[in-house]
Short mmCIF file of C-alpha atoms and ligand atoms in Angstrom, two decimals:
data_model
loop_
_atom_site.label_atom_id
_atom_site.label_comp_id
_atom_site.label_asym_id
_atom_site.label_seq_id
_atom_site.Cartn_x
_atom_site.Cartn_y
_atom_site.Cartn_z
CA MET A 1347 0.23 0.02 0.18
CA LYS A 1348 1.42 3.18 -1.24
CA PHE A 1349 0.77 6.73 0.82
CA GLU A 1350 3.21 8.92 -1.65
CA LYS A 1351 0.32 11.43 -2.39
CA SER A 1352 -0.64 11.65 1.29
CA GLN A 1353 3.21 12.33 1.90
CA LYS A 1354 3.48 14.79 -0.43
CA LEU A 1355 0.28 16.97 0.49
CA TYR A 1356 1.31 16.39 4.53
CA GLU A 1357 4.58 18.12 3.47
CA LYS A 1358 2.95 20.77 0.97
CA GLY A 1359 -0.04 21.26 4.25
CA LEU A 1360 2.89 22.13 6.91
CA VAL A 1361 4.03 25.36 5.02
CA ASN A 1362 0.39 27.30 5.89
CA LEU A 1363 -1.24 24.74 8.15
CA VAL A 1364 -0.70 24.22 11.52
CA GLY A 1365 0.75 20.73 11.35
CA ALA A 1366 -0.74 20.26 8.07
CA VAL A 1367 -4.43 19.77 10.09
CA ASN A 1368 -7.18 21.94 11.36
CA SER A 1369 -7.85 19.30 14.00
CA PRO A 1370 -5.09 17.89 15.95
CA VAL A 1371 -6.08 14.09 16.21
CA ARG A 1372 -5.83 14.13 12.59
CA ALA A 1373 -2.11 14.63 12.71
CA PHE A 1374 -1.44 10.88 13.65
CA SER A 1375 0.64 12.27 16.54
CA SER A 1376 -0.28 8.91 19.24
CA VAL A 1377 -0.12 6.40 16.29
CA GLY A 1378 3.09 8.01 14.47
CA GLY A 1379 3.61 8.07 10.59
CA ASN A 1380 1.61 10.67 8.01
CA PRO A 1381 -1.46 11.78 8.06
CA LEU A 1382 -3.82 10.57 5.35
CA PHE A 1383 -5.16 12.45 2.97
CA ILE A 1384 -8.68 11.86 1.89
CA LYS A 1385 -9.95 12.28 -1.53
CA LYS A 1386 -13.57 11.12 -1.28
CA ALA A 1387 -16.19 8.80 0.19
CA LYS A 1388 -19.34 7.19 -0.71
CA GLY A 1389 -21.44 4.79 1.70
CA SER A 1390 -19.22 3.16 4.16
CA LYS A 1391 -15.89 3.24 2.00
CA ILE A 1392 -13.42 6.36 2.13
CA VAL A 1393 -10.64 6.95 -0.63
CA ASP A 1394 -7.48 8.65 0.22
CA VAL A 1395 -5.49 10.80 -2.53
CA ASP A 1396 -3.33 7.38 -3.11
CA ASP A 1397 -6.75 5.80 -4.23
CA ASN A 1398 -6.34 3.34 -1.29
CA GLU A 1399 -10.00 2.64 0.05
CA TYR A 1400 -11.10 1.76 3.50
CA VAL A 1401 -14.33 0.84 5.22
CA ASP A 1402 -14.63 4.01 7.12
CA LEU A 1403 -15.06 3.10 10.92
CA VAL A 1404 -14.51 7.15 11.69
CA VAL A 1405 -17.12 8.56 9.67
CA SER A 1406 -15.86 12.07 10.65
CA TYR A 1407 -15.93 10.95 14.00
CA GLY A 1408 -19.62 10.39 14.03
CA PRO A 1409 -21.87 12.40 12.17
CA MET A 1410 -21.65 10.60 8.98
CA ILE A 1411 -24.46 8.07 10.62
CA LEU A 1412 -25.81 7.01 7.50
CA GLY A 1413 -22.36 6.41 5.75
CA HIS A 1414 -21.32 9.41 3.57
CA ARG A 1415 -23.13 10.92 0.65
CA HIS A 1416 -26.69 9.37 1.35
CA LYS A 1417 -28.86 9.99 -1.67
CA ALA A 1418 -31.40 11.84 0.74
CA VAL A 1419 -29.20 14.09 2.31
CA GLU A 1420 -27.06 14.96 -1.20
CA LYS A 1421 -30.57 15.61 -2.63
CA ALA A 1422 -31.84 18.43 0.27
CA ALA A 1423 -28.50 20.12 0.15
CA LYS A 1424 -28.44 20.51 -3.49
CA LYS A 1425 -31.53 21.73 -3.41
CA ALA A 1426 -31.22 24.16 -0.74
CA LEU A 1427 -27.91 25.22 -2.21
CA LYS A 1428 -29.88 26.75 -5.45
CA LYS A 1429 -31.51 29.07 -3.36
CA GLY A 1430 -28.91 30.83 -1.74
CA TYR A 1431 -26.47 30.33 0.81
CA SER A 1432 -26.90 32.59 4.31
CA PHE A 1433 -29.27 35.10 4.80
CA GLY A 1434 -28.94 36.54 8.22
CA ALA A 1435 -32.97 36.02 8.66
CA SER A 1436 -34.85 32.99 9.92
CA THR A 1437 -36.08 30.22 7.41
CA GLU A 1438 -38.48 27.72 7.35
CA ALA A 1439 -35.77 24.79 7.85
CA GLU A 1440 -34.92 25.80 11.00
CA ILE A 1441 -38.34 25.32 12.82
CA LYS A 1442 -38.72 22.25 10.79
CA LEU A 1443 -35.52 20.70 12.19
CA ALA A 1444 -36.37 22.47 15.66
CA LYS A 1445 -39.24 20.22 15.83
CA ILE A 1446 -37.38 16.95 14.58
CA VAL A 1447 -35.42 17.99 17.76
CA CYS A 1448 -37.38 18.68 20.21
CA ASP A 1449 -39.74 16.16 19.45
CA ALA A 1450 -36.81 13.77 20.04
CA PHE A 1451 -36.00 14.91 23.45
CA PRO A 1452 -39.19 14.53 25.44
CA GLU A 1453 -38.62 17.42 28.03
CA MET A 1454 -37.40 19.92 25.28
CA ASP A 1455 -39.16 22.44 24.68
CA LYS A 1456 -37.22 24.90 22.80
CA VAL A 1457 -33.98 24.48 21.12
CA ARG A 1458 -31.06 27.12 19.73
CA PHE A 1459 -28.78 26.28 16.91
CA VAL A 1460 -25.25 26.83 16.64
CA ASN A 1461 -22.18 25.59 14.23
CA SER A 1462 -20.31 23.16 16.27
CA GLY A 1463 -20.31 20.76 19.41
CA THR A 1464 -18.00 23.23 21.45
CA GLU A 1465 -20.18 26.15 20.79
CA ALA A 1466 -23.54 24.08 21.79
CA VAL A 1467 -21.51 23.19 25.09
CA LEU A 1468 -20.31 26.80 25.79
CA SER A 1469 -23.78 27.99 25.57
CA GLY A 1470 -25.48 25.40 27.29
CA ILE A 1471 -23.08 25.83 30.48
CA ARG A 1472 -23.87 29.80 30.26
CA LEU A 1473 -27.17 28.75 30.30
CA ALA A 1474 -26.87 27.09 33.30
CA ARG A 1475 -25.49 29.65 35.18
CA ALA A 1476 -27.93 32.18 33.73
CA PHE A 1477 -31.12 29.96 35.03
CA THR A 1478 -29.50 29.06 38.44
CA GLY A 1479 -27.87 32.18 39.24
CA LYS A 1480 -24.75 29.97 40.18
CA ASP A 1481 -21.24 29.97 39.02
CA LYS A 1482 -19.60 26.59 39.57
CA ILE A 1483 -20.17 23.72 36.75
CA ILE A 1484 -18.43 20.36 37.78
CA LYS A 1485 -17.19 18.18 34.94
CA PHE A 1486 -15.87 14.55 35.16
CA SER A 1487 -12.37 13.77 34.52
CA GLY A 1488 -11.94 12.27 31.09
CA CYS A 1489 -14.79 13.80 29.21
CA TYR A 1490 -14.47 16.31 26.54
CA HIS A 1491 -16.77 19.10 26.07
CA GLY A 1492 -15.17 20.82 23.12
CA HIS A 1493 -12.62 23.26 23.00
CA GLN A 1494 -13.82 26.46 25.42
CA ASP A 1495 -11.62 27.48 28.02
CA ALA A 1496 -13.78 26.63 30.86
CA LEU A 1497 -13.80 22.78 30.23
CA LEU A 1498 -10.45 22.44 28.61
CA VAL A 1499 -9.54 20.51 32.51
CA ALA A 1500 -8.89 17.12 32.84
CA ALA A 1501 -10.29 16.69 29.44
CA GLY A 1502 -8.40 13.26 28.63
CA SER A 1503 -5.07 15.17 29.01
CA GLY A 1504 -2.69 13.96 32.34
CA LEU A 1505 -3.93 16.42 34.56
CA ALA A 1506 -6.66 13.98 36.15
CA THR A 1507 -8.42 15.36 38.69
CA LEU A 1508 -7.09 18.82 39.20
CA SER A 1509 -8.60 22.22 38.58
CA LEU A 1510 -5.47 23.05 36.60
CA PRO A 1511 -5.79 24.39 32.75
CA GLY A 1512 -5.36 21.11 30.38
CA SER A 1513 -3.97 23.65 27.40
CA LYS A 1514 -1.55 26.83 27.18
CA GLY A 1515 -3.49 29.84 26.96
CA VAL A 1516 -6.50 28.94 29.25
CA PRO A 1517 -5.78 31.54 32.31
CA GLU A 1518 -6.04 29.85 35.54
CA GLY A 1519 -9.25 32.31 36.02
CA ALA A 1520 -11.16 30.76 33.06
CA VAL A 1521 -11.14 27.39 35.21
CA LYS A 1522 -11.48 28.72 38.45
CA ASN A 1523 -14.73 27.89 38.52
CA THR A 1524 -14.58 24.27 37.18
CA LEU A 1525 -14.80 21.46 39.62
CA ILE A 1526 -13.76 17.68 38.51
CA ALA A 1527 -15.04 14.55 39.46
CA GLU A 1528 -14.82 11.04 38.62
CA TYR A 1529 -16.74 9.21 36.31
CA ASN A 1530 -19.10 6.31 37.80
CA ASN A 1531 -18.54 7.80 41.23
CA LEU A 1532 -21.23 9.60 42.71
CA GLU A 1533 -19.54 10.36 45.70
CA SER A 1534 -16.71 12.50 43.78
CA VAL A 1535 -19.59 14.58 42.72
CA LYS A 1536 -21.69 14.92 46.50
CA ALA A 1537 -18.31 16.08 48.15
CA HIS A 1538 -17.74 18.91 45.86
CA PHE A 1539 -21.52 19.92 46.90
CA GLU A 1540 -20.07 19.94 50.84
CA THR A 1541 -17.68 22.40 49.92
CA HIS A 1542 -19.23 24.34 47.48
CA ASP A 1543 -22.78 26.15 47.46
CA ASP A 1544 -22.50 27.93 44.16
CA ILE A 1545 -22.97 24.72 42.05
CA ALA A 1546 -25.24 25.42 38.89
CA GLY A 1547 -25.04 21.72 37.61
CA VAL A 1548 -22.76 19.07 36.49
CA ILE A 1549 -22.06 18.64 32.52
CA ILE A 1550 -21.48 14.91 31.77
CA GLU A 1551 -20.76 13.07 28.70
CA PRO A 1552 -23.89 10.40 29.48
CA ILE A 1553 -21.77 7.82 27.58
CA GLY A 1554 -18.00 8.69 27.93
CA GLY A 1555 -16.61 8.71 24.30
CA ASN A 1556 -13.48 10.84 24.69
CA MET A 1557 -11.28 8.86 26.74
CA GLY A 1558 -12.47 5.60 24.68
CA VAL A 1559 -16.03 4.55 25.35
CA VAL A 1560 -16.79 4.55 29.17
CA ILE A 1561 -19.76 3.63 30.11
CA PRO A 1562 -21.76 4.73 32.89
CA GLN A 1563 -22.26 1.45 35.59
CA ASN A 1564 -25.34 0.64 37.94
CA ASN A 1565 -27.70 3.78 37.30
CA PHE A 1566 -25.04 6.00 37.75
CA LEU A 1567 -26.50 8.69 35.37
CA LYS A 1568 -30.25 8.20 37.27
CA GLU A 1569 -28.68 8.51 40.59
CA LEU A 1570 -26.60 11.65 39.51
CA LYS A 1571 -29.60 13.16 38.46
CA GLU A 1572 -31.77 12.47 41.49
CA PHE A 1573 -28.77 13.66 43.44
CA LEU A 1574 -28.76 17.06 41.65
CA GLU A 1575 -32.38 17.41 41.94
CA THR A 1576 -32.34 17.49 45.93
CA LYS A 1577 -29.24 20.23 45.38
CA GLY A 1578 -31.45 22.43 42.82
CA ALA A 1579 -28.45 21.80 40.58
CA LEU A 1580 -29.03 21.24 36.50
CA LEU A 1581 -27.88 18.00 34.62
CA ILE A 1582 -26.17 19.34 31.55
CA ALA A 1583 -26.23 16.53 29.05
CA ASP A 1584 -23.32 16.43 26.78
CA GLU A 1585 -25.03 14.64 23.86
CA VAL A 1586 -22.96 15.79 21.16
CA MET A 1587 -21.65 12.42 20.35
CA THR A 1588 -24.26 10.24 21.49
CA GLY A 1589 -27.58 12.08 20.08
CA PHE A 1590 -29.16 10.72 17.81
CA ARG A 1591 -26.72 7.71 17.98
CA SER A 1592 -27.37 5.69 20.91
CA MET A 1593 -30.89 6.24 19.94
CA PHE A 1594 -32.81 8.89 18.38
CA GLY A 1595 -33.28 10.39 21.47
CA GLY A 1596 -29.55 10.02 22.53
CA ALA A 1597 -28.30 7.90 25.42
CA GLN A 1598 -30.96 9.81 27.90
CA GLU A 1599 -33.54 7.61 25.50
CA VAL A 1600 -31.53 4.66 26.56
CA LEU A 1601 -30.58 5.10 30.01
CA GLY A 1602 -34.39 6.34 30.71
CA VAL A 1603 -32.92 9.90 32.48
CA THR A 1604 -33.77 13.04 31.18
CA ALA A 1605 -31.27 15.91 31.31
CA ASP A 1606 -32.12 19.54 32.52
CA ILE A 1607 -30.51 20.93 29.44
CA THR A 1608 -29.26 18.55 26.40
CA CYS A 1609 -26.35 19.85 24.25
CA LEU A 1610 -26.25 18.15 20.87
CA GLY A 1611 -23.99 18.09 17.79
CA LYS A 1612 -22.15 15.71 15.07
CA VAL A 1613 -25.21 13.49 13.79
CA ILE A 1614 -27.60 16.47 13.95
CA GLY A 1615 -26.21 18.22 10.82
CA GLY A 1616 -25.15 14.82 9.03
CA GLY A 1617 -22.20 16.14 8.24
CA PHE A 1618 -22.85 19.38 7.98
CA PRO A 1619 -21.74 22.12 10.79
CA VAL A 1620 -24.75 22.29 13.01
CA GLY A 1621 -24.61 21.94 17.13
CA ALA A 1622 -27.73 22.72 19.27
CA TYR A 1623 -28.69 23.62 22.87
CA GLY A 1624 -31.72 22.66 24.30
CA ALA A 1625 -34.51 22.50 27.31
CA ARG A 1626 -37.69 23.26 28.90
CA ASN A 1627 -39.52 26.46 28.24
CA GLU A 1628 -38.62 27.80 31.80
CA ILE A 1629 -34.72 27.40 31.13
CA MET A 1630 -34.72 28.78 27.33
CA GLU A 1631 -36.80 31.67 28.55
CA GLN A 1632 -33.40 32.62 29.71
CA VAL A 1633 -31.69 33.12 26.24
CA SER A 1634 -31.71 36.04 23.82
CA PRO A 1635 -34.27 37.44 22.74
CA LEU A 1636 -36.92 36.28 25.34
CA GLY A 1637 -34.13 36.38 28.21
CA GLY A 1638 -30.97 38.04 29.35
CA MET A 1639 -28.60 35.62 28.40
CA TYR A 1640 -26.50 36.59 25.43
CA GLN A 1641 -25.60 34.06 22.35
CA ALA A 1642 -25.83 34.53 18.78
CA GLY A 1643 -24.04 33.69 15.58
CA THR A 1644 -23.96 34.75 11.96
CA LEU A 1645 -24.06 31.53 10.24
CA SER A 1646 -26.17 29.82 12.81
CA GLY A 1647 -29.35 27.81 11.49
CA ASN A 1648 -27.50 28.31 7.91
CA PRO A 1649 -29.88 26.80 5.24
CA ILE A 1650 -27.73 24.21 3.88
CA ALA A 1651 -26.40 22.99 6.85
CA MET A 1652 -30.29 22.78 8.27
CA ALA A 1653 -31.36 20.77 5.26
CA GLY A 1654 -28.60 18.36 5.63
CA GLY A 1655 -29.68 17.98 9.50
CA ILE A 1656 -33.24 17.75 8.53
CA ALA A 1657 -32.64 14.76 5.64
CA THR A 1658 -30.24 13.02 7.79
CA LEU A 1659 -32.77 12.95 11.19
CA THR A 1660 -35.81 12.30 8.53
CA GLU A 1661 -33.55 9.25 6.66
CA LEU A 1662 -32.47 7.90 10.11
CA LYS A 1663 -35.37 7.96 11.64
CA ARG A 1664 -37.11 5.96 8.79
CA GLN A 1665 -34.23 3.72 9.35
CA ASN A 1666 -34.26 2.93 12.63
CA PRO A 1667 -31.18 1.00 12.56
CA TYR A 1668 -30.45 1.28 16.65
CA GLN A 1669 -31.28 -3.02 16.64
CA LYS A 1670 -28.89 -3.35 13.19
CA PHE A 1671 -26.13 -1.33 15.42
CA GLU A 1672 -26.42 -3.74 18.18
CA GLU A 1673 -26.22 -6.61 16.21
CA VAL A 1674 -23.19 -5.39 14.21
CA GLY A 1675 -21.89 -3.97 17.04
CA GLN A 1676 -22.27 -7.20 18.49
CA ILE A 1677 -20.73 -9.16 16.02
CA LEU A 1678 -17.50 -6.61 15.74
CA GLU A 1679 -17.03 -7.18 19.73
CA THR A 1680 -17.26 -11.00 19.42
CA ILE A 1681 -14.55 -10.27 16.71
CA LEU A 1682 -12.12 -8.09 18.15
CA LEU A 1683 -12.12 -10.31 21.24
CA ALA A 1684 -12.09 -13.42 19.47
CA ALA A 1685 -8.51 -12.21 17.56
CA ALA A 1686 -7.13 -11.18 20.97
CA LYS A 1687 -7.77 -14.43 22.59
CA LYS A 1688 -6.24 -16.22 19.52
CA HIS A 1689 -2.95 -14.14 19.14
CA ASN A 1690 -3.10 -14.05 23.13
CA VAL A 1691 -3.44 -10.11 23.32
CA ASP A 1692 -4.90 -8.61 26.42
CA LEU A 1693 -7.66 -6.46 25.56
CA VAL A 1694 -10.63 -5.27 26.98
CA VAL A 1695 -13.58 -4.03 24.14
CA ASN A 1696 -16.13 -1.21 25.44
CA ARG A 1697 -19.24 -0.60 23.56
CA PHE A 1698 -22.67 0.96 23.89
CA GLY A 1699 -24.61 0.66 20.51
CA SER A 1700 -22.65 1.48 17.91
CA MET A 1701 -19.74 3.35 19.76
CA MET A 1702 -17.33 0.90 20.74
CA ASN A 1703 -13.26 0.89 21.16
CA PRO A 1704 -10.68 -1.95 22.34
CA PHE A 1705 -8.33 -1.18 24.96
CA PHE A 1706 -5.16 -2.76 25.04
CA THR A 1707 -5.10 -3.59 28.96
CA LYS A 1708 -6.15 -6.56 31.37
CA SER A 1709 -7.74 -4.42 33.67
CA LYS A 1710 -12.21 -3.07 33.20
CA VAL A 1711 -12.33 0.24 32.09
CA THR A 1712 -14.84 2.15 33.77
CA ASN A 1713 -13.02 5.90 34.28
CA PHE A 1714 -10.42 8.19 32.93
CA GLU A 1715 -7.76 6.21 34.97
CA GLU A 1716 -8.24 2.70 33.64
CA ALA A 1717 -8.83 4.15 30.36
CA GLN A 1718 -5.09 4.97 30.83
CA THR A 1719 -3.96 1.40 31.66
CA SER A 1720 -4.21 0.69 27.75
CA ASP A 1721 -1.06 0.13 26.40
CA THR A 1722 -0.87 2.80 23.41
CA LYS A 1723 2.29 1.34 21.57
CA LYS A 1724 0.01 -1.84 20.87
CA PHE A 1725 -3.01 0.46 19.39
CA ALA A 1726 -0.47 2.47 17.07
CA VAL A 1727 0.91 -1.02 15.62
CA PHE A 1728 -2.57 -2.44 15.42
CA PHE A 1729 -4.02 1.18 13.89
CA TRP A 1730 -1.37 0.62 11.14
CA GLU A 1731 -2.05 -2.77 10.54
CA MET A 1732 -5.69 -1.91 10.08
CA ILE A 1733 -5.16 0.73 7.76
CA LYS A 1734 -2.75 -1.71 5.21
CA ASN A 1735 -5.69 -4.14 5.79
CA GLY A 1736 -8.21 -1.33 4.51
CA VAL A 1737 -10.54 -0.49 7.41
CA PHE A 1738 -9.92 3.42 8.59
CA LEU A 1739 -9.84 3.95 12.56
CA PRO A 1740 -9.57 7.15 14.42
CA PRO A 1741 -6.07 7.26 15.10
CA SER A 1742 -5.85 7.25 18.78
CA GLN A 1743 -6.27 4.94 21.50
CA PHE A 1744 -8.93 7.06 23.08
CA GLU A 1745 -11.24 8.11 20.30
CA ALA A 1746 -14.58 5.82 19.97
CA TRP A 1747 -14.97 3.76 16.50
CA PHE A 1748 -18.38 4.62 14.90
CA LEU A 1749 -20.80 2.04 12.98
CA ASN A 1750 -23.01 3.42 10.42
CA SER A 1751 -26.06 2.45 8.55
CA ALA A 1752 -24.16 1.41 5.23
CA LEU A 1753 -22.00 -1.37 6.57
CA SER A 1754 -22.55 -3.88 4.80
CA ASP A 1755 -21.84 -8.08 5.31
CA LYS A 1756 -19.12 -8.08 2.96
CA ASP A 1757 -17.17 -5.01 4.87
CA ILE A 1758 -17.65 -6.61 8.15
CA LYS A 1759 -16.08 -9.46 6.84
CA LYS A 1760 -13.29 -7.42 5.43
CA ILE A 1761 -12.77 -6.09 9.14
CA SER A 1762 -12.68 -9.22 10.38
CA ILE A 1763 -9.81 -10.37 8.69
CA ALA A 1764 -8.02 -6.88 9.08
CA VAL A 1765 -8.85 -7.56 12.72
CA ASP A 1766 -6.73 -10.93 12.88
CA LYS A 1767 -4.03 -9.62 10.93
CA SER A 1768 -3.62 -6.73 13.03
CA MET A 1769 -4.25 -8.50 16.12
CA LEU A 1770 -1.41 -10.59 15.28
CA ALA A 1771 0.95 -8.17 14.40
CA VAL A 1772 0.70 -6.86 17.64
CA SER A 1773 0.94 -10.24 19.58
CA LYS A 1774 4.42 -10.31 17.71
CA MET A 1775 5.64 -6.95 19.47
CA LYS A 1776 8.49 -7.22 21.72
C1 PLP B 847 -17.10 16.67 19.66
C2 PLP B 847 -17.68 16.61 20.99
C3 PLP B 847 -17.48 17.75 21.46
C4 PLP B 847 -17.20 19.24 20.27
O1 PLP B 847 -17.79 18.99 19.16
P1 PLP B 847 -16.84 19.96 18.10
O2 PLP B 847 -18.33 19.91 17.05
O3 PLP B 847 -16.22 19.31 17.82
O4 PLP B 847 -17.03 21.49 18.60
C5 PLP B 847 -18.14 18.22 22.59
N1 PLP B 847 -18.58 17.33 23.40
C6 PLP B 847 -18.44 15.82 22.97
C7 PLP B 847 -19.05 14.82 24.03
C8 PLP B 847 -17.94 15.53 21.72
O5 PLP B 847 -17.86 14.22 21.49
#
């Protein structure tokens, strides 16, 4: 397999782009080698500039849940394109997408569209503060909520439990209202409430997806919500990854928990830049122009992006692929574990519906600390062997793999063969 053109573009890209990428994980830093440059994609397949074709388990980190270039989505976007790109005024499409979104989340009366998951979360946090009149926010170590200052703490970095900025350029003042708790540990949340009386709410990925996949254990989310109610604090569900993916109504639907504020992104735009935050009326009425919380966006509710979102969610609802995701996910899980056993490699697979990933470790992974026990060198070898065998994975041990509804039996077969070869390569490491 040749990567010559990718290599050339990478070198060219280094001149005027930072690391030749526009988002750091794309740089392949944690697996080594040069990043792949993509030429095109269709259905379950993605093709790089050297014409290597891969079964795509990245799907743009989640958004392409129907596979690439689904007919209905492409048609809707093209149709919208012909009417104009952006107006700085309201369109009917925004109302349509808002209805689809509010119908999916039972306690969501109103929604506000933004352009990314980061924006959705930073606005959701501001809203929690506006509504409660309190400043402090609890986040869980290992959860990622986009790159806003206040939440770049223990966001999958090494600074596990300290309220110290996880990035240069974030002033300590920006994180002084951020408290860190441990995932799957309600006591660590309660402890903060004992020492602080100004906590607006708790933000959580209802299924952890940015420290690898980490699943809430034993009603953790339900108990968290019940506890927060006794304290008058809000539960902010960051469903940017899980919304419309775990189930149409997100992880909340699967887990039977209702958040006060829900943040969305990724699948909601079907590959176009859309984010959203929503809540019940009394909370959303804080948002300008109804209330005093300011939040705005020149391109928010962009008509092409709205068309892409409406078509994606409409098709998703029609396909209702969640049972199939569960079955395919189960098959892939079995394939991974069987190959690991055959080649004598320590492996744990965490999976929630169509989100999964293997950890190269012996110990169970229920929080960030345990995720850190995995052998990232093994993952790097596994990753490149998968690439060479035609499967595109996220280039990091701590990113989830995503299924899409265009995956065929043939694709699964290809993944299965690749997994076996890749696990063999891992077993031969010194
Ligand atoms: C991807 C992600 C974000 C950030 O969304 P962007 O669109 O990349 O800004 C926030 N929260 C979670 C849980 C995510 O997975």
